[in-house]
């Protein structure tokens, strides 16, 4: 990756650059140039041509600005939870290798944290990187992100139930520190889970606005894990299906509906405290400031859905496909009215709404996915659902509530996993340090 994300970082040492990189840099020179050119074209054009030129220039400027964005890996919470949702995902689940010990696990988390603190700033995984080391040795960095900016990359690391104890017992001396609520999810109606795409000792969520940056992150963290952990399964995602800031427009899923309209937003501190962040009073104490991540790979029966008439699609979801407004009236952000309204009792919106679930809310960060086609020539596509919650029971309650969801006829849950997401690491430390204190 590019060895600088700001002018200050460009002249600093590598380690200084990690600390100096800005979390939200200003508009780049390329972006300013794009705006200037757009303004010049717009001044000469007339009618729709002027608007088109200005829109293209503004879009390019925003893309350039987003590409330069860098988020600090260190902090009270891990990045990638309330961070503005990026456009691309590479999610990976890992299992620790047989005969590894506690020291292997700690060193892996230390190495991952150090590498993550660099690549999230647009740096390579080490000072020598892809081409600066001994030519007779494999390079430290795989090199496919050389010259690319940070692109808003976030790295989020989690611990699965099996890390604490599995069929081999308490491998790492941490079984007594396992959160009581960190258990494999129960079976739900509609589950058709593939073990090859479920569970795992560890997980890494890499999100970025450039897919190559996200893939580079998982590729290099997988390589760093060699001999200590192996990749169990991974998933690529594109096109976010929820928003985490008020400045983001509500995106659409592959069924064509706006998704995540009522999601918890990053500036809603009260909702985050109540629903997402583990409190100091919660058990265990080392998880304070962390969260719990649920991942569900949900296959959408695209071809079947595409033959459903529009009015029925609206009924199934409980919202208008075009505007996103609830069928009870108003606009997208109007609160649905369930009593005596046009919203079906088994619509997705009604069953999932907090008003119907004792106020339960979760923070969603899902992505669309397309894995080519299946043996019948149909799209192997759907939603890679990611949710963060203070307690896994929040998700379990909601998912059980969706057992009569009209949408269930058009989806299948084919992958699943749950991980404890520790709080963020302090500078110079590593993710999960509190677990071993």
Short mmCIF file of C-alpha atoms in Angstrom, two decimals:
data_model
loop_
_atom_site.label_atom_id
_atom_site.label_comp_id
_atom_site.label_asym_id
_atom_site.label_seq_id
_atom_site.Cartn_x
_atom_site.Cartn_y
_atom_site.Cartn_z
CA UNK A 1 0.00 0.00 0.00
CA UNK A 2 1.03 3.62 -0.32
CA UNK A 3 3.53 4.59 2.38
CA UNK A 4 1.59 7.76 3.23
CA UNK A 5 -2.00 8.78 3.79
CA UNK A 6 -1.32 12.38 4.84
CA UNK A 7 1.46 14.89 4.18
CA UNK A 8 2.66 14.47 7.77
CA UNK A 9 2.86 10.70 7.45
CA UNK A 10 4.79 11.00 4.21
CA UNK A 11 7.80 12.50 5.95
CA UNK A 12 7.61 10.48 9.18
CA UNK A 13 9.07 7.08 9.97
CA UNK A 14 6.77 4.10 9.47
CA UNK A 15 5.82 3.87 13.13
CA UNK A 16 5.31 7.64 13.36
CA UNK A 17 3.12 7.45 10.26
CA UNK A 18 0.79 5.00 11.94
CA UNK A 19 0.21 7.44 14.78
CA UNK A 20 0.08 10.54 12.58
CA UNK A 21 -2.39 9.33 9.95
CA UNK A 22 -5.64 11.26 10.11
CA UNK A 23 -8.96 9.52 10.70
CA UNK A 24 -10.78 11.90 8.35
CA UNK A 25 -8.42 13.80 6.07
CA UNK A 26 -9.59 16.73 3.97
CA UNK A 27 -10.36 16.71 0.30
CA UNK A 28 -7.40 15.45 -1.71
CA UNK A 29 -5.66 17.51 -4.41
CA UNK A 30 -7.15 15.16 -6.98
CA UNK A 31 -10.58 15.82 -5.49
CA UNK A 32 -10.06 19.60 -5.61
CA UNK A 33 -8.92 19.35 -9.20
CA UNK A 34 -12.02 17.32 -10.02
CA UNK A 35 -14.24 19.96 -8.49
CA UNK A 36 -12.43 22.74 -10.35
CA UNK A 37 -12.75 20.95 -13.67
CA UNK A 38 -16.38 20.10 -12.92
CA UNK A 39 -17.10 23.77 -12.17
CA UNK A 40 -15.47 24.84 -15.43
CA UNK A 41 -17.47 22.37 -17.48
CA UNK A 42 -20.66 23.28 -15.68
CA UNK A 43 -20.05 26.97 -16.40
CA UNK A 44 -19.89 26.26 -20.12
CA UNK A 45 -22.68 23.70 -20.29
CA UNK A 46 -26.41 24.38 -20.23
CA UNK A 47 -29.46 22.54 -18.91
CA UNK A 48 -29.09 18.87 -18.00
CA UNK A 49 -25.51 18.83 -19.28
CA UNK A 50 -24.43 21.24 -16.56
CA UNK A 51 -25.99 19.14 -13.84
CA UNK A 52 -24.47 15.95 -15.22
CA UNK A 53 -20.98 17.41 -15.40
CA UNK A 54 -21.21 18.79 -11.88
CA UNK A 55 -22.59 15.50 -10.57
CA UNK A 56 -19.83 13.45 -12.17
CA UNK A 57 -17.17 15.80 -10.80
CA UNK A 58 -18.69 15.73 -7.32
CA UNK A 59 -18.94 11.93 -7.40
CA UNK A 60 -15.29 11.60 -8.40
CA UNK A 61 -14.24 14.06 -5.70
CA UNK A 62 -16.13 12.11 -3.05
CA UNK A 63 -14.63 8.81 -4.25
CA UNK A 64 -11.13 10.28 -4.08
CA UNK A 65 -11.80 11.65 -0.60
CA UNK A 66 -13.16 8.31 0.66
CA UNK A 67 -10.14 6.49 -0.75
CA UNK A 68 -7.84 8.61 1.42
CA UNK A 69 -9.82 8.03 4.62
CA UNK A 70 -7.93 6.17 7.34
CA UNK A 71 -9.36 4.93 10.64
CA UNK A 72 -7.16 4.30 13.66
CA UNK A 73 -6.90 0.65 14.67
CA UNK A 74 -6.40 1.58 18.33
CA UNK A 75 -9.16 2.98 20.52
CA UNK A 76 -11.70 2.23 23.23
CA UNK A 77 -13.82 0.21 20.77
CA UNK A 78 -12.66 -1.78 17.76
CA UNK A 79 -13.16 -0.02 14.43
CA UNK A 80 -15.59 -1.59 11.98
CA UNK A 81 -18.63 -1.53 14.25
CA UNK A 82 -19.93 2.05 14.32
CA UNK A 83 -17.50 3.17 11.60
CA UNK A 84 -19.38 4.41 8.49
CA UNK A 85 -20.13 1.22 6.57
CA UNK A 86 -17.74 0.79 3.65
CA UNK A 87 -18.59 -0.65 0.23
CA UNK A 88 -16.66 -3.93 0.39
CA UNK A 89 -16.10 -6.77 2.83
CA UNK A 90 -13.76 -9.71 3.19
CA UNK A 91 -14.76 -11.77 6.22
CA UNK A 92 -12.63 -14.68 7.40
CA UNK A 93 -13.01 -17.38 10.05
CA UNK A 94 -9.96 -19.19 11.44
CA UNK A 95 -9.24 -22.26 13.53
CA UNK A 96 -6.16 -22.55 15.69
CA UNK A 97 -3.75 -25.28 14.60
CA UNK A 98 -3.39 -28.52 16.59
CA UNK A 99 -0.72 -28.51 19.32
CA UNK A 100 -0.65 -24.70 19.59
CA UNK A 101 -0.40 -23.28 23.09
CA UNK A 102 -1.30 -20.11 24.97
CA UNK A 103 1.89 -18.35 23.86
CA UNK A 104 1.06 -19.12 20.21
CA UNK A 105 -2.38 -17.56 20.59
CA UNK A 106 -1.04 -14.44 22.30
CA UNK A 107 1.75 -13.96 19.76
CA UNK A 108 -0.75 -14.35 16.90
CA UNK A 109 -3.01 -11.64 18.34
CA UNK A 110 0.01 -9.39 18.86
CA UNK A 111 1.22 -9.92 15.29
CA UNK A 112 -2.26 -9.39 13.85
CA UNK A 113 -2.74 -6.20 15.86
CA UNK A 114 0.60 -4.76 14.78
CA UNK A 115 -0.02 -5.55 11.10
CA UNK A 116 -3.58 -4.22 11.32
CA UNK A 117 -2.40 -0.96 12.89
CA UNK A 118 -0.21 -0.41 9.81
CA UNK A 119 -2.41 -1.52 6.93
CA UNK A 120 -5.39 0.49 8.21
CA UNK A 121 -3.16 3.56 7.71
CA UNK A 122 -2.23 2.67 4.13
CA UNK A 123 1.14 1.15 5.10
CA UNK A 124 2.51 -2.30 4.35
CA UNK A 125 2.47 -4.93 7.09
CA UNK A 126 6.10 -4.24 8.02
CA UNK A 127 8.81 -1.67 7.37
CA UNK A 128 10.43 -3.84 4.66
CA UNK A 129 7.08 -4.65 3.07
CA UNK A 130 6.78 -6.24 -0.36
CA UNK A 131 10.10 -5.25 -1.91
CA UNK A 132 12.33 -3.79 0.81
CA UNK A 133 13.63 -6.98 2.36
CA UNK A 134 16.12 -9.70 1.43
CA UNK A 135 15.51 -10.67 -2.20
CA UNK A 136 16.34 -14.28 -1.34
CA UNK A 137 13.54 -14.48 1.24
CA UNK A 138 9.75 -14.33 0.84
CA UNK A 139 8.63 -10.70 1.29
CA UNK A 140 6.73 -9.63 4.41
CA UNK A 141 3.89 -8.14 2.35
CA UNK A 142 2.22 -9.76 -0.65
CA UNK A 143 2.32 -6.47 -2.54
CA UNK A 144 -0.99 -6.30 -4.38
CA UNK A 145 -1.97 -3.13 -2.47
CA UNK A 146 1.21 -1.20 -3.25
CA UNK A 147 0.28 2.33 -4.28
CA UNK A 148 -3.28 2.05 -2.98
CA UNK A 149 -4.51 4.35 -0.18
CA UNK A 150 -6.06 3.14 3.07
CA UNK A 151 -9.55 3.25 1.48
CA UNK A 152 -11.27 3.40 4.87
CA UNK A 153 -9.99 -0.06 5.86
CA UNK A 154 -11.09 -1.37 9.25
CA UNK A 155 -10.00 -4.62 10.87
CA UNK A 156 -12.22 -6.18 13.56
CA UNK A 157 -11.09 -9.31 15.45
CA UNK A 158 -13.30 -11.73 17.41
CA UNK A 159 -13.17 -14.90 19.53
CA UNK A 160 -15.50 -17.85 18.92
CA UNK A 161 -16.86 -20.22 21.59
CA UNK A 162 -14.49 -22.99 20.48
CA UNK A 163 -11.44 -20.85 21.23
CA UNK A 164 -12.19 -21.14 24.93
CA UNK A 165 -12.91 -24.86 24.93
CA UNK A 166 -13.45 -27.58 22.33
CA UNK A 167 -13.24 -31.37 22.06
CA UNK A 168 -9.57 -31.12 23.07
CA UNK A 169 -10.49 -29.27 26.26
CA UNK A 170 -9.16 -25.98 27.63
CA UNK A 171 -6.25 -25.60 25.22
CA UNK A 172 -5.21 -22.09 26.21
CA UNK A 173 -6.15 -21.86 29.89
CA UNK A 174 -9.03 -19.46 29.25
CA UNK A 175 -12.13 -21.65 29.65
CA UNK A 176 -13.00 -20.01 32.97
CA UNK A 177 -12.95 -16.57 31.28
CA UNK A 178 -15.45 -17.48 28.59
CA UNK A 179 -18.55 -15.25 28.56
CA UNK A 180 -21.54 -17.31 29.68
CA UNK A 181 -23.59 -16.03 26.73
CA UNK A 182 -20.96 -17.00 24.15
CA UNK A 183 -22.50 -20.26 22.94
CA UNK A 184 -23.20 -21.60 19.48
CA UNK A 185 -26.51 -20.24 18.27
CA UNK A 186 -29.51 -22.57 18.60
CA UNK A 187 -31.20 -24.04 15.54
CA UNK A 188 -33.72 -21.71 13.90
CA UNK A 189 -36.59 -22.31 11.47
CA UNK A 190 -35.17 -22.04 7.95
CA UNK A 191 -31.64 -23.14 8.85
CA UNK A 192 -29.83 -25.29 6.29
CA UNK A 193 -26.34 -24.67 7.61
CA UNK A 194 -23.20 -25.79 5.85
CA UNK A 195 -20.52 -26.65 8.46
CA UNK A 196 -17.88 -25.60 5.93
CA UNK A 197 -19.23 -22.03 6.11
CA UNK A 198 -19.99 -21.81 9.82
CA UNK A 199 -18.31 -21.21 13.18
CA UNK A 200 -14.59 -20.80 13.90
CA UNK A 201 -12.14 -20.12 16.75
CA UNK A 202 -11.34 -16.60 15.52
CA UNK A 203 -12.77 -14.17 13.00
CA UNK A 204 -11.52 -11.11 11.14
CA UNK A 205 -13.87 -8.62 9.50
CA UNK A 206 -12.06 -6.47 6.94
CA UNK A 207 -14.14 -3.64 5.42
CA UNK A 208 -12.89 -1.08 2.90
CA UNK A 209 -14.01 1.14 0.05
CA UNK A 210 -11.62 -0.71 -2.30
CA UNK A 211 -12.12 -4.50 -2.62
CA UNK A 212 -8.43 -5.10 -3.26
CA UNK A 213 -7.53 -3.38 0.01
CA UNK A 214 -9.95 -5.64 1.94
CA UNK A 215 -8.66 -8.80 0.22
CA UNK A 216 -5.06 -7.71 0.81
CA UNK A 217 -5.80 -7.43 4.53
CA UNK A 218 -7.20 -10.95 4.90
CA UNK A 219 -4.54 -12.44 2.63
CA UNK A 220 -1.72 -11.00 4.70
CA UNK A 221 -3.25 -11.71 8.09
CA UNK A 222 -3.81 -15.31 6.93
CA UNK A 223 -0.17 -15.53 5.89
CA UNK A 224 0.96 -14.11 9.24
CA UNK A 225 -1.11 -16.82 10.98
CA UNK A 226 0.77 -19.65 9.20
CA UNK A 227 1.66 -22.43 11.65
CA UNK A 228 -0.61 -21.01 14.36
CA UNK A 229 -4.04 -20.72 12.72
CA UNK A 230 -5.56 -21.76 9.41
CA UNK A 231 -8.37 -20.26 7.37
CA UNK A 232 -11.61 -22.17 7.97
CA UNK A 233 -13.85 -20.23 5.54
CA UNK A 234 -14.22 -16.73 4.16
CA UNK A 235 -16.76 -14.55 2.39
CA UNK A 236 -16.53 -11.60 0.04
CA UNK A 237 -19.26 -8.97 0.18
CA UNK A 238 -20.13 -5.85 -1.80
CA UNK A 239 -22.72 -3.11 -1.62
CA UNK A 240 -23.51 -2.44 2.05
CA UNK A 241 -27.05 -3.31 3.14
CA UNK A 242 -27.26 -0.98 6.11
CA UNK A 243 -26.04 2.41 7.23
CA UNK A 244 -24.37 3.45 10.49
CA UNK A 245 -24.35 7.25 10.04
CA UNK A 246 -27.07 9.77 9.23
CA UNK A 247 -24.98 10.99 6.29
CA UNK A 248 -25.28 7.66 4.50
CA UNK A 249 -28.27 6.94 2.29
CA UNK A 250 -30.20 3.77 3.05
CA UNK A 251 -28.84 1.08 0.69
CA UNK A 252 -30.78 -1.70 -1.02
CA UNK A 253 -30.44 -5.47 -0.77
CA UNK A 254 -30.61 -7.89 -3.70
CA UNK A 255 -34.41 -8.08 -3.38
CA UNK A 256 -34.39 -4.40 -4.35
CA UNK A 257 -35.69 -3.07 -1.04
CA UNK A 258 -34.10 -0.45 1.17
CA UNK A 259 -32.43 -2.21 4.08
CA UNK A 260 -31.48 -0.96 7.53
CA UNK A 261 -33.74 2.11 7.63
CA UNK A 262 -34.09 1.92 11.43
CA UNK A 263 -30.50 0.83 12.14
CA UNK A 264 -28.69 2.17 15.22
CA UNK A 265 -26.47 5.08 14.17
CA UNK A 266 -23.00 5.99 15.39
CA UNK A 267 -24.09 9.26 16.97
CA UNK A 268 -26.85 7.64 19.05
CA UNK A 269 -24.74 7.15 22.18
CA UNK A 270 -27.68 6.09 24.33
CA UNK A 271 -28.82 3.37 21.91
CA UNK A 272 -25.25 2.10 21.52
CA UNK A 273 -24.79 1.93 25.29
CA UNK A 274 -28.07 0.09 25.77
CA UNK A 275 -27.90 -2.28 22.80
CA UNK A 276 -24.35 -2.67 21.42
CA UNK A 277 -21.53 -2.10 23.90
CA UNK A 278 -20.86 -4.53 26.73
CA UNK A 279 -20.99 -2.57 30.01
CA UNK A 280 -18.46 -2.68 32.83
CA UNK A 281 -21.22 -4.18 34.98
CA UNK A 282 -21.70 -7.05 32.53
CA UNK A 283 -19.84 -10.34 32.93
CA UNK A 284 -16.97 -10.92 32.21
CA UNK A 285 -15.20 -7.64 32.93
CA UNK A 286 -12.59 -8.05 30.18
CA UNK A 287 -15.35 -7.66 27.58
CA UNK A 288 -16.33 -4.14 28.75
CA UNK A 289 -16.37 -1.87 25.71
CA UNK A 290 -16.68 -4.83 23.37
CA UNK A 291 -19.68 -6.40 21.66
CA UNK A 292 -20.94 -9.72 20.26
CA UNK A 293 -20.96 -10.39 16.52
CA UNK A 294 -23.40 -12.69 14.75
CA UNK A 295 -22.71 -13.60 11.12
CA UNK A 296 -25.35 -15.34 9.00
CA UNK A 297 -24.97 -16.25 5.35
CA UNK A 298 -28.48 -15.96 3.93
CA UNK A 299 -29.09 -17.33 0.45
CA UNK A 300 -31.78 -15.48 -1.48
CA UNK A 301 -33.89 -17.43 -3.97
CA UNK A 302 -33.45 -14.68 -6.53
CA UNK A 303 -35.23 -16.23 -9.50
CA UNK A 304 -38.27 -17.19 -7.42
CA UNK A 305 -38.49 -13.71 -5.91
CA UNK A 306 -38.21 -12.06 -9.31
CA UNK A 307 -41.48 -13.74 -10.38
CA UNK A 308 -43.47 -12.32 -7.45
CA UNK A 309 -45.76 -9.39 -8.31
CA UNK A 310 -44.77 -6.03 -6.87
CA UNK A 311 -47.79 -5.67 -4.57
CA UNK A 312 -47.01 -9.02 -2.96
CA UNK A 313 -43.34 -8.11 -2.53
CA UNK A 314 -44.45 -4.95 -0.70
CA UNK A 315 -46.76 -7.03 1.52
CA UNK A 316 -43.99 -9.50 2.38
CA UNK A 317 -41.59 -6.76 3.44
CA UNK A 318 -44.18 -4.33 4.83
CA UNK A 319 -42.74 -1.35 2.94
CA UNK A 320 -43.03 0.20 -0.51
CA UNK A 321 -40.22 -0.99 -2.75
CA UNK A 322 -39.63 2.39 -4.34
CA UNK A 323 -39.74 4.86 -1.45
CA UNK A 324 -39.07 2.52 1.46
CA UNK A 325 -42.09 3.97 3.29
CA UNK A 326 -44.07 1.65 5.58
CA UNK A 327 -47.38 0.47 4.12
CA UNK A 328 -49.13 2.30 6.96
CA UNK A 329 -48.17 5.58 5.23
CA UNK A 330 -45.63 8.39 5.32
CA UNK A 331 -42.08 8.37 4.02
CA UNK A 332 -39.12 6.04 4.60
CA UNK A 333 -38.44 7.33 8.11
CA UNK A 334 -42.05 7.47 9.27
CA UNK A 335 -42.61 5.10 12.19
CA UNK A 336 -44.76 2.14 11.07
CA UNK A 337 -48.26 1.88 12.50
CA UNK A 338 -49.24 -1.71 13.12
CA UNK A 339 -52.69 -1.42 14.64
CA UNK A 340 -55.37 -1.46 11.95
CA UNK A 341 -52.87 -0.71 9.17
CA UNK A 342 -52.05 -2.27 5.83
CA UNK A 343 -48.93 -3.92 7.29
CA UNK A 344 -49.41 -7.72 7.36
CA UNK A 345 -49.07 -9.39 10.75
CA UNK A 346 -46.32 -11.65 9.38
CA UNK A 347 -44.46 -9.08 7.30
CA UNK A 348 -40.75 -8.75 7.90
CA UNK A 349 -41.01 -5.16 9.15
CA UNK A 350 -43.64 -5.98 11.73
CA UNK A 351 -41.97 -9.09 13.13
CA UNK A 352 -38.54 -7.44 13.35
CA UNK A 353 -39.61 -4.04 14.69
CA UNK A 354 -38.51 -3.08 18.24
CA UNK A 355 -42.11 -2.17 19.16
CA UNK A 356 -43.04 -5.82 18.64
CA UNK A 357 -39.99 -7.17 20.50
CA UNK A 358 -39.86 -5.35 23.86
CA UNK A 359 -37.62 -2.66 22.40
CA UNK A 360 -34.82 -5.01 21.30
CA UNK A 361 -32.46 -3.42 18.77
CA UNK A 362 -29.25 -4.57 17.09
CA UNK A 363 -26.65 -2.79 14.96
CA UNK A 364 -26.47 -4.23 11.42
CA UNK A 365 -23.50 -4.13 9.01
CA UNK A 366 -24.57 -6.55 6.28
CA UNK A 367 -23.33 -6.88 2.68
CA UNK A 368 -24.66 -8.36 -0.53
CA UNK A 369 -22.81 -11.33 -2.00
CA UNK A 370 -22.77 -13.25 -5.28
CA UNK A 371 -20.83 -16.51 -5.39
CA UNK A 372 -21.37 -17.24 -9.08
CA UNK A 373 -24.13 -19.72 -9.89
CA UNK A 374 -25.23 -23.13 -8.65
CA UNK A 375 -25.53 -26.40 -10.56
CA UNK A 376 -29.01 -25.37 -11.78
CA UNK A 377 -27.68 -22.20 -13.33
CA UNK A 378 -29.26 -19.97 -10.71
CA UNK A 379 -27.48 -17.15 -8.92
CA UNK A 380 -25.75 -18.22 -5.72
CA UNK A 381 -26.42 -14.87 -4.10
CA UNK A 382 -27.83 -13.28 -1.01
CA UNK A 383 -27.12 -11.34 2.14
CA UNK A 384 -24.11 -11.77 4.38
CA UNK A 385 -25.79 -10.57 7.56
CA UNK A 386 -23.62 -9.09 10.32
CA UNK A 387 -25.04 -7.75 13.56
CA UNK A 388 -23.49 -6.38 16.73
CA UNK A 389 -25.29 -6.58 20.05
CA UNK A 390 -24.53 -6.23 23.75
CA UNK A 391 -25.91 -9.72 24.40
CA UNK A 392 -26.37 -12.58 21.90
CA UNK A 393 -29.84 -13.13 23.34
CA UNK A 394 -30.97 -10.00 21.49
CA UNK A 395 -30.33 -11.69 18.14
CA UNK A 396 -31.72 -15.04 19.28
CA UNK A 397 -34.99 -13.43 20.38
CA UNK A 398 -35.40 -11.57 17.08
CA UNK A 399 -34.55 -14.58 14.95
CA UNK A 400 -37.08 -16.76 16.76
CA UNK A 401 -39.65 -14.03 16.25
CA UNK A 402 -39.03 -14.24 12.49
CA UNK A 403 -40.11 -17.90 12.35
CA UNK A 404 -43.40 -16.87 10.67
CA UNK A 405 -41.83 -14.20 8.45
CA UNK A 406 -43.44 -14.16 4.99
CA UNK A 407 -39.96 -13.62 3.55
CA UNK A 408 -38.84 -17.04 4.83
CA UNK A 409 -40.24 -18.65 1.66
CA UNK A 410 -37.57 -16.84 -0.37
CA UNK A 411 -34.45 -17.23 1.79
CA UNK A 412 -32.31 -19.98 3.35
CA UNK A 413 -29.79 -19.55 6.19
CA UNK A 414 -26.75 -21.51 5.01
CA UNK A 415 -23.93 -20.25 7.23
CA UNK A 416 -23.69 -19.12 10.83
CA UNK A 417 -21.26 -18.03 13.52
CA UNK A 418 -20.94 -16.02 16.71
CA UNK A 419 -17.88 -14.31 18.17
CA UNK A 420 -17.06 -12.18 21.19
CA UNK A 421 -15.57 -8.89 19.97
CA UNK A 422 -13.18 -7.57 22.64
CA UNK A 423 -12.84 -3.84 23.26
CA UNK A 424 -10.34 -1.88 21.23
CA UNK A 425 -6.62 -2.17 21.94
CA UNK A 426 -4.51 0.54 23.51
CA UNK A 427 -1.62 1.85 21.43
CA UNK A 428 1.31 -0.52 21.83
CA UNK A 429 -0.92 -3.36 23.05
CA UNK A 430 -3.08 -5.88 21.17
CA UNK A 431 -6.70 -6.93 20.73
CA UNK A 432 -7.77 -9.31 23.50
CA UNK A 433 -5.00 -8.42 25.94
CA UNK A 434 -7.53 -8.18 28.76
CA UNK A 435 -8.46 -11.83 28.30
CA UNK A 436 -4.97 -12.89 29.37
CA UNK A 437 -4.44 -10.36 32.17
#
